[in-house]
Amino acid sequence: MNSQSPSLPRLAIVVPCYNESEVFSYCLTELGGYLGRMIGDGMISPASYLLFVDDGSRDDTWRQISAATKNHAHVRGLKLSCNKGHQAALLTGLANADAIVSIDADLQDDINAIGEMVKSYVAGHDVVYGVRASRQTDTAFKRMTAEVFYRLMTMMGVKQVFNHADFRLLSSRARDALLEYHERNIYIRGLVPLVGFPSAEVYYDRRERTAGVSKYPLHKMMALALEGITSMTVMPLRIITLTGFIISAVAILAIVVVLINKMIGNPIQGWASVIVALFFMGGVQMLCLGIIGEYLGKIYLETKRRPRSHIEEKEGFGSP
Ligand code: UDP
Ligand code: MG
């Protein structure tokens, strides 16, 4: 059981925004309305609020956030100094509240699940994962790559909740625990299960993006996947060792065969097979060096212990 006070929980809904000027007003209206209804229903404290984190947008997202903080008592805004990525924006926004829900600005995730999350939190869960019951609105490509990635991560021993992205509720102690992970190479959905504490899942149907385009193009998705693997497991390095071991064993066997052939006087044919093997091995070695380099690069970046983000402006923090 978590250690919340018997009074109503103060909820913060954190929304990272990167060039979201097209969806911002919709998002504000929907989330603001929902927050108001939860307060009205006596589910959460009237001191609950929305926190928009502008992740260095180049459009007028921050101007809109800033205006919203002036017009609405329950809205706060943080502006990061430049684009640091969704994960860094989320961590920076892990607000000071009893419970924190993170949700994407495009509201593809069903906001009605937030009420369920809060109920689950009140029932004693520190982490409530929003899980997509269906992914009909995602492209077949996105569904397939997500499934392959999940299976790959499971094979490498990384615990993750299937079909869960970054729509979740964290209690304040789960938030504090998460912030104790000081790494710069961040993959929040891999870290949260490591935190432990009682957890639950809430299911919802994922919708289409209301407006604007995805801020996760293929290269960002691949970067996140790579971040996920290299931050959570060293299994690829072990696979390299194992592959190297197997190839060496085969090579020793091949040498013995070649020597025996030479001794019994059989002419060695097959220039093509030698060249193919050579190129193949060259490729495997480059790939292995690349993987090792990837981890080395991560170590290099981690040792610098650079800050994850810088807050340039804060708005609305004077409000209740
Ligand atoms: N986002 C961000 N920084 C980035 C990229 C995305 O803060 O560098 C935010 C974005 O504004 C949105 C959320 O992350 O609130 C998820 O992005 P999006 O909905 O475009 O991803 P998708 O649903 O296509 O995976
Ligand atoms: Mg989206």
Short mmCIF file of C-alpha atoms and ligand atoms in Angstrom, two decimals:
data_model
loop_
_atom_site.label_atom_id
_atom_site.label_comp_id
_atom_site.label_asym_id
_atom_site.label_seq_id
_atom_site.Cartn_x
_atom_site.Cartn_y
_atom_site.Cartn_z
CA MET A 1 0.00 0.00 0.00
CA ASN A 2 1.23 3.49 -0.69
CA SER A 3 1.45 6.06 2.01
CA GLN A 4 -0.97 8.69 0.76
CA SER A 5 -2.83 10.88 3.20
CA PRO A 6 -6.52 10.18 3.77
CA SER A 7 -7.33 13.57 2.16
CA LEU A 8 -7.96 13.78 -1.57
CA PRO A 9 -4.87 13.15 -3.68
CA ARG A 10 -3.33 16.08 -5.48
CA LEU A 11 -2.97 15.04 -9.11
CA ALA A 12 -0.60 16.51 -11.70
CA ILE A 13 -1.13 15.65 -15.36
CA VAL A 14 2.15 16.13 -17.22
CA VAL A 15 2.06 16.74 -20.95
CA PRO A 16 5.29 16.96 -22.96
CA CYS A 17 4.78 19.18 -26.02
CA TYR A 18 7.04 19.50 -29.01
CA ASN A 19 5.71 21.68 -31.83
CA GLU A 20 2.15 20.94 -30.74
CA SER A 21 0.54 24.31 -31.54
CA GLU A 22 -2.06 22.56 -33.69
CA VAL A 23 -3.34 20.32 -30.89
CA PHE A 24 -2.61 22.47 -27.86
CA SER A 25 -5.97 24.23 -27.52
CA TYR A 26 -7.86 20.94 -27.99
CA CYS A 27 -5.61 19.27 -25.45
CA LEU A 28 -6.07 22.09 -22.96
CA THR A 29 -9.86 22.07 -23.30
CA GLU A 30 -10.17 18.29 -23.02
CA LEU A 31 -7.72 17.78 -20.17
CA GLY A 32 -8.84 20.94 -18.36
CA GLY A 33 -12.46 19.80 -18.58
CA TYR A 34 -11.60 16.31 -17.37
CA LEU A 35 -9.52 17.63 -14.47
CA GLY A 36 -12.38 19.94 -13.51
CA ARG A 37 -14.84 17.03 -13.55
CA MET A 38 -12.60 14.88 -11.37
CA ILE A 39 -12.25 17.74 -8.89
CA GLY A 40 -16.03 18.30 -9.02
CA ASP A 41 -16.66 14.59 -8.40
CA GLY A 42 -14.48 14.73 -5.31
CA MET A 43 -11.94 12.29 -6.74
CA ILE A 44 -8.92 14.56 -6.51
CA SER A 45 -7.87 17.64 -4.59
CA PRO A 46 -8.79 21.09 -5.99
CA ALA A 47 -5.05 21.83 -5.90
CA SER A 48 -4.55 19.39 -8.79
CA TYR A 49 -3.16 20.83 -12.01
CA LEU A 50 -2.00 20.34 -15.59
CA LEU A 51 1.69 20.78 -16.33
CA PHE A 52 2.72 21.38 -19.93
CA VAL A 53 6.41 20.89 -20.66
CA ASP A 54 7.50 22.65 -23.83
CA ASP A 55 10.38 20.59 -25.19
CA GLY A 56 12.08 23.42 -27.10
CA SER A 57 9.29 23.83 -29.68
CA ARG A 58 10.01 26.02 -32.66
CA ASP A 59 6.35 26.96 -33.26
CA ASP A 60 4.20 29.00 -30.88
CA THR A 61 3.46 26.15 -28.44
CA TRP A 62 5.16 27.98 -25.57
CA ARG A 63 3.27 31.19 -26.24
CA GLN A 64 0.02 29.22 -26.05
CA ILE A 65 1.10 27.42 -22.85
CA SER A 66 2.14 30.69 -21.29
CA ALA A 67 -1.22 32.30 -22.17
CA ALA A 68 -3.06 29.28 -20.72
CA THR A 69 -1.21 29.64 -17.41
CA LYS A 70 -2.53 33.20 -17.16
CA ASN A 71 -6.11 32.31 -18.08
CA HIS A 72 -6.53 29.09 -16.13
CA ALA A 73 -5.75 28.63 -12.45
CA HIS A 74 -5.00 24.92 -12.87
CA VAL A 75 -2.42 25.24 -15.62
CA ARG A 76 1.34 25.37 -15.23
CA GLY A 77 4.03 25.50 -17.85
CA LEU A 78 7.73 24.71 -18.09
CA LYS A 79 9.86 25.66 -21.05
CA LEU A 80 13.00 23.66 -21.73
CA SER A 81 15.89 25.60 -23.24
CA CYS A 82 15.98 23.38 -26.34
CA ASN A 83 14.63 20.12 -27.71
CA LYS A 84 15.83 17.35 -25.39
CA GLY A 85 13.42 14.64 -26.47
CA HIS A 86 10.22 13.17 -25.12
CA GLN A 87 11.85 11.10 -22.34
CA ALA A 88 13.90 13.98 -20.95
CA ALA A 89 10.86 16.29 -21.12
CA LEU A 90 8.81 13.74 -19.21
CA LEU A 91 11.41 13.35 -16.47
CA THR A 92 11.79 17.11 -16.09
CA GLY A 93 8.03 17.38 -15.72
CA LEU A 94 7.70 14.74 -12.99
CA ALA A 95 5.83 17.17 -10.87
CA ASN A 96 5.49 17.72 -7.19
CA ALA A 97 2.15 16.06 -6.46
CA ASP A 98 0.71 12.95 -4.77
CA ALA A 99 0.12 11.30 -8.10
CA ILE A 100 1.47 12.18 -11.52
CA VAL A 101 -0.09 11.09 -14.80
CA SER A 102 1.91 11.50 -18.00
CA ILE A 103 0.08 11.72 -21.31
CA ASP A 104 0.97 12.79 -24.88
CA ALA A 105 -0.31 16.14 -26.10
CA ASP A 106 -2.15 14.65 -29.09
CA LEU A 107 -4.48 12.75 -26.70
CA GLN A 108 -4.21 9.54 -28.69
CA ASP A 109 -4.43 7.91 -25.30
CA ASP A 110 -7.94 7.94 -23.86
CA ILE A 111 -8.17 10.57 -21.13
CA ASN A 112 -11.07 8.68 -19.55
CA ALA A 113 -8.51 6.11 -18.41
CA ILE A 114 -7.06 8.76 -16.06
CA GLY A 115 -10.08 8.38 -13.75
CA GLU A 116 -9.48 4.61 -13.63
CA MET A 117 -5.82 5.25 -12.89
CA VAL A 118 -6.66 7.52 -9.98
CA LYS A 119 -9.09 4.92 -8.57
CA SER A 120 -6.38 2.30 -8.85
CA TYR A 121 -3.92 4.65 -7.11
CA VAL A 122 -6.41 5.26 -4.29
CA ALA A 123 -6.82 1.48 -4.01
CA GLY A 124 -3.11 1.30 -3.22
CA HIS A 125 -1.16 1.02 -6.46
CA ASP A 126 1.95 3.15 -6.89
CA VAL A 127 2.26 2.59 -10.61
CA VAL A 128 -0.70 2.32 -12.98
CA TYR A 129 0.20 1.46 -16.56
CA GLY A 130 -2.05 2.62 -19.39
CA VAL A 131 -2.15 -0.33 -21.77
CA ARG A 132 -3.52 -0.16 -25.31
CA ALA A 133 -6.25 -2.75 -25.66
CA SER A 134 -6.18 -2.24 -29.42
CA ARG A 135 -3.77 -0.57 -31.80
CA GLN A 136 -6.14 -0.34 -34.76
CA THR A 137 -5.19 3.29 -35.36
CA ASP A 138 -1.48 2.48 -35.69
CA THR A 139 -0.06 1.45 -39.05
CA ALA A 140 0.67 -2.23 -39.63
CA PHE A 141 4.35 -1.28 -39.77
CA LYS A 142 4.26 0.40 -36.36
CA ARG A 143 2.37 -2.53 -34.83
CA MET A 144 4.80 -5.06 -36.25
CA THR A 145 7.97 -3.21 -35.27
CA ALA A 146 6.57 -2.63 -31.77
CA GLU A 147 5.85 -6.36 -31.37
CA VAL A 148 9.28 -7.41 -32.69
CA PHE A 149 10.95 -4.89 -30.37
CA TYR A 150 8.98 -6.07 -27.37
CA ARG A 151 9.83 -9.73 -28.07
CA LEU A 152 13.49 -8.86 -28.58
CA MET A 153 13.60 -6.99 -25.27
CA THR A 154 11.89 -9.88 -23.47
CA MET A 155 14.39 -12.33 -24.97
CA MET A 156 17.19 -10.16 -23.62
CA GLY A 157 15.62 -10.26 -20.18
CA VAL A 158 14.18 -6.74 -20.03
CA LYS A 159 10.83 -6.47 -18.27
CA GLN A 160 8.34 -4.21 -20.01
CA VAL A 161 4.56 -3.98 -20.11
CA PHE A 162 3.36 -4.98 -23.58
CA ASN A 163 1.50 -2.23 -25.48
CA HIS A 164 2.28 0.33 -22.81
CA ALA A 165 4.06 3.52 -23.82
CA ASP A 166 4.36 6.56 -21.59
CA PHE A 167 0.76 6.92 -20.45
CA ARG A 168 0.94 6.04 -16.76
CA LEU A 169 0.31 7.16 -13.23
CA LEU A 170 3.11 7.30 -10.67
CA SER A 171 2.66 7.88 -6.97
CA SER A 172 5.01 10.39 -5.38
CA ARG A 173 7.18 7.65 -3.94
CA ALA A 174 7.38 5.83 -7.30
CA ARG A 175 8.34 9.19 -8.85
CA ASP A 176 11.05 9.73 -6.22
CA ALA A 177 12.35 6.21 -6.82
CA LEU A 178 12.45 6.78 -10.58
CA LEU A 179 14.39 10.01 -10.10
CA GLU A 180 17.06 8.05 -8.23
CA TYR A 181 18.05 6.51 -11.56
CA HIS A 182 20.62 9.07 -12.56
CA GLU A 183 21.48 7.75 -16.00
CA ARG A 184 21.49 10.03 -19.02
CA ASN A 185 20.57 7.24 -21.42
CA ILE A 186 16.90 7.21 -20.50
CA TYR A 187 14.21 4.74 -21.39
CA ILE A 188 11.48 5.38 -18.84
CA ARG A 189 9.23 2.46 -19.74
CA GLY A 190 12.09 0.08 -18.99
CA LEU A 191 12.99 1.79 -15.72
CA VAL A 192 9.51 1.96 -14.18
CA PRO A 193 9.15 -1.84 -13.81
CA LEU A 194 12.55 -1.85 -12.04
CA VAL A 195 11.18 0.53 -9.44
CA GLY A 196 8.80 -2.19 -8.26
CA PHE A 197 6.02 -1.16 -5.82
CA PRO A 198 2.45 -2.39 -6.30
CA SER A 199 1.29 -1.81 -9.85
CA ALA A 200 -1.83 -2.25 -11.95
CA GLU A 201 -2.89 -1.88 -15.56
CA VAL A 202 -5.72 0.09 -17.10
CA TYR A 203 -6.84 -0.76 -20.65
CA TYR A 204 -8.00 1.71 -23.27
CA ASP A 205 -8.36 2.07 -27.04
CA ARG A 206 -5.81 4.24 -28.76
CA ARG A 207 -7.19 6.87 -31.12
CA GLU A 208 -5.94 8.74 -34.15
CA ARG A 209 -3.83 11.85 -33.62
CA THR A 210 -6.26 14.80 -33.49
CA ALA A 211 -4.12 17.20 -35.51
CA GLY A 212 -0.53 17.76 -36.54
CA VAL A 213 1.90 15.01 -37.42
CA SER A 214 3.73 12.47 -35.31
CA LYS A 215 6.75 13.93 -33.53
CA TYR A 216 8.24 10.43 -33.54
CA PRO A 217 9.53 9.89 -37.07
CA LEU A 218 11.26 6.59 -37.84
CA HIS A 219 14.73 7.82 -36.88
CA LYS A 220 13.51 8.98 -33.44
CA MET A 221 11.73 5.67 -32.94
CA MET A 222 14.90 3.78 -33.82
CA ALA A 223 16.94 6.02 -31.52
CA LEU A 224 14.49 5.28 -28.68
CA ALA A 225 14.66 1.52 -29.39
CA LEU A 226 18.47 1.65 -29.38
CA GLU A 227 18.38 3.69 -26.17
CA GLY A 228 16.03 1.07 -24.73
CA ILE A 229 18.35 -1.82 -25.53
CA THR A 230 21.65 -0.21 -24.60
CA SER A 231 20.32 1.32 -21.38
CA MET A 232 18.62 -1.83 -20.15
CA THR A 233 20.81 -4.79 -21.10
CA VAL A 234 24.33 -5.89 -22.05
CA MET A 235 22.95 -8.97 -23.78
CA PRO A 236 24.14 -7.82 -27.27
CA LEU A 237 27.73 -7.84 -25.93
CA ARG A 238 27.23 -11.39 -24.61
CA ILE A 239 25.81 -12.45 -27.98
CA ILE A 240 28.97 -11.09 -29.62
CA THR A 241 31.14 -13.13 -27.27
CA LEU A 242 29.08 -16.24 -27.94
CA THR A 243 29.14 -15.67 -31.71
CA GLY A 244 32.90 -15.11 -31.60
CA PHE A 245 33.30 -18.33 -29.65
CA ILE A 246 31.19 -20.36 -32.10
CA ILE A 247 32.95 -18.87 -35.16
CA SER A 248 36.36 -19.57 -33.63
CA ALA A 249 35.37 -23.18 -32.95
CA VAL A 250 34.17 -23.59 -36.54
CA ALA A 251 37.37 -21.97 -37.82
CA ILE A 252 39.54 -24.41 -35.83
CA LEU A 253 37.54 -27.27 -37.34
CA ALA A 254 37.98 -25.77 -40.84
CA ILE A 255 41.73 -25.44 -40.32
CA VAL A 256 41.95 -29.10 -39.36
CA VAL A 257 39.94 -30.07 -42.47
CA VAL A 258 42.14 -27.92 -44.73
CA LEU A 259 45.33 -29.37 -43.24
CA ILE A 260 44.10 -32.94 -43.64
CA ASN A 261 43.11 -32.17 -47.24
CA LYS A 262 46.55 -30.76 -47.94
CA MET A 263 48.28 -33.76 -46.39
CA ILE A 264 46.27 -36.28 -48.39
CA GLY A 265 47.00 -34.22 -51.51
CA ASN A 266 43.51 -32.99 -52.48
CA PRO A 267 43.73 -29.72 -54.43
CA ILE A 268 41.91 -26.86 -52.66
CA GLN A 269 39.23 -25.37 -54.89
CA GLY A 270 36.69 -22.67 -54.23
CA TRP A 271 38.06 -19.18 -54.45
CA ALA A 272 34.47 -17.91 -54.35
CA SER A 273 33.65 -19.56 -51.05
CA VAL A 274 36.81 -18.13 -49.47
CA ILE A 275 35.99 -14.62 -50.66
CA VAL A 276 32.37 -14.91 -49.51
CA ALA A 277 33.52 -16.09 -46.08
CA LEU A 278 36.00 -13.23 -45.95
CA PHE A 279 33.41 -10.57 -46.72
CA PHE A 280 30.94 -12.15 -44.35
CA MET A 281 33.44 -12.20 -41.52
CA GLY A 282 34.45 -8.63 -42.31
CA GLY A 283 30.80 -7.61 -42.03
CA VAL A 284 30.26 -9.51 -38.76
CA GLN A 285 33.36 -7.94 -37.25
CA MET A 286 32.30 -4.43 -38.24
CA LEU A 287 28.84 -5.03 -36.77
CA CYS A 288 30.32 -6.35 -33.53
CA LEU A 289 32.68 -3.40 -33.28
CA GLY A 290 29.72 -1.11 -33.91
CA ILE A 291 27.74 -2.66 -31.05
CA ILE A 292 30.71 -2.45 -28.70
CA GLY A 293 31.25 1.15 -29.84
CA GLU A 294 27.62 1.93 -29.08
CA TYR A 295 28.07 0.84 -25.45
CA LEU A 296 31.43 2.59 -25.21
CA GLY A 297 29.76 5.78 -26.46
CA LYS A 298 27.07 5.39 -23.81
CA ILE A 299 29.71 4.97 -21.09
CA TYR A 300 31.45 8.09 -22.40
CA LEU A 301 28.23 10.10 -22.23
CA GLU A 302 27.27 8.73 -18.80
CA THR A 303 30.64 9.63 -17.27
CA LYS A 304 30.10 13.27 -18.20
CA ARG A 305 26.96 13.34 -16.01
CA ARG A 306 25.58 16.24 -17.98
CA PRO A 307 22.19 17.64 -16.92
CA ARG A 308 19.28 16.08 -18.79
CA SER A 309 17.61 19.40 -19.51
CA HIS A 310 17.53 23.06 -18.54
CA ILE A 311 14.41 24.95 -17.60
CA GLU A 312 14.32 28.29 -19.35
CA GLU A 313 10.97 29.56 -18.09
CA LYS A 314 8.33 28.58 -15.53
CA GLU A 315 4.77 29.84 -15.60
CA GLY A 316 1.79 29.36 -13.35
CA PHE A 317 3.69 28.03 -10.35
CA GLY A 318 2.29 30.78 -8.18
CA SER A 319 -1.20 29.30 -8.55
CA PRO A 320 -2.61 26.87 -5.95
N1 UDP B 1 7.55 14.94 -27.86
C1 UDP B 1 8.46 15.69 -27.14
N2 UDP B 1 9.73 15.84 -27.63
C2 UDP B 1 10.14 15.28 -28.80
C3 UDP B 1 9.19 14.47 -29.51
C4 UDP B 1 7.92 14.32 -29.01
O1 UDP B 1 8.15 16.22 -26.07
O2 UDP B 1 11.29 15.47 -29.18
C5 UDP B 1 6.18 14.78 -27.33
C6 UDP B 1 5.06 15.14 -28.30
O3 UDP B 1 4.76 16.52 -28.28
C7 UDP B 1 3.90 14.29 -27.78
C8 UDP B 1 4.62 13.05 -27.26
O4 UDP B 1 5.98 13.40 -27.08
O5 UDP B 1 3.22 14.91 -26.71
C9 UDP B 1 4.50 11.86 -28.17
O6 UDP B 1 4.77 12.23 -29.51
P1 UDP B 1 3.86 11.76 -30.72
O7 UDP B 1 2.42 11.76 -30.33
O8 UDP B 1 4.21 12.59 -31.91
O9 UDP B 1 4.38 10.26 -30.92
P2 UDP B 1 3.57 9.03 -31.55
O10 UDP B 1 2.24 8.99 -30.90
O11 UDP B 1 3.49 9.31 -33.01
O12 UDP B 1 4.42 7.85 -31.22
MG MG B 2 0.93 10.46 -30.62
#
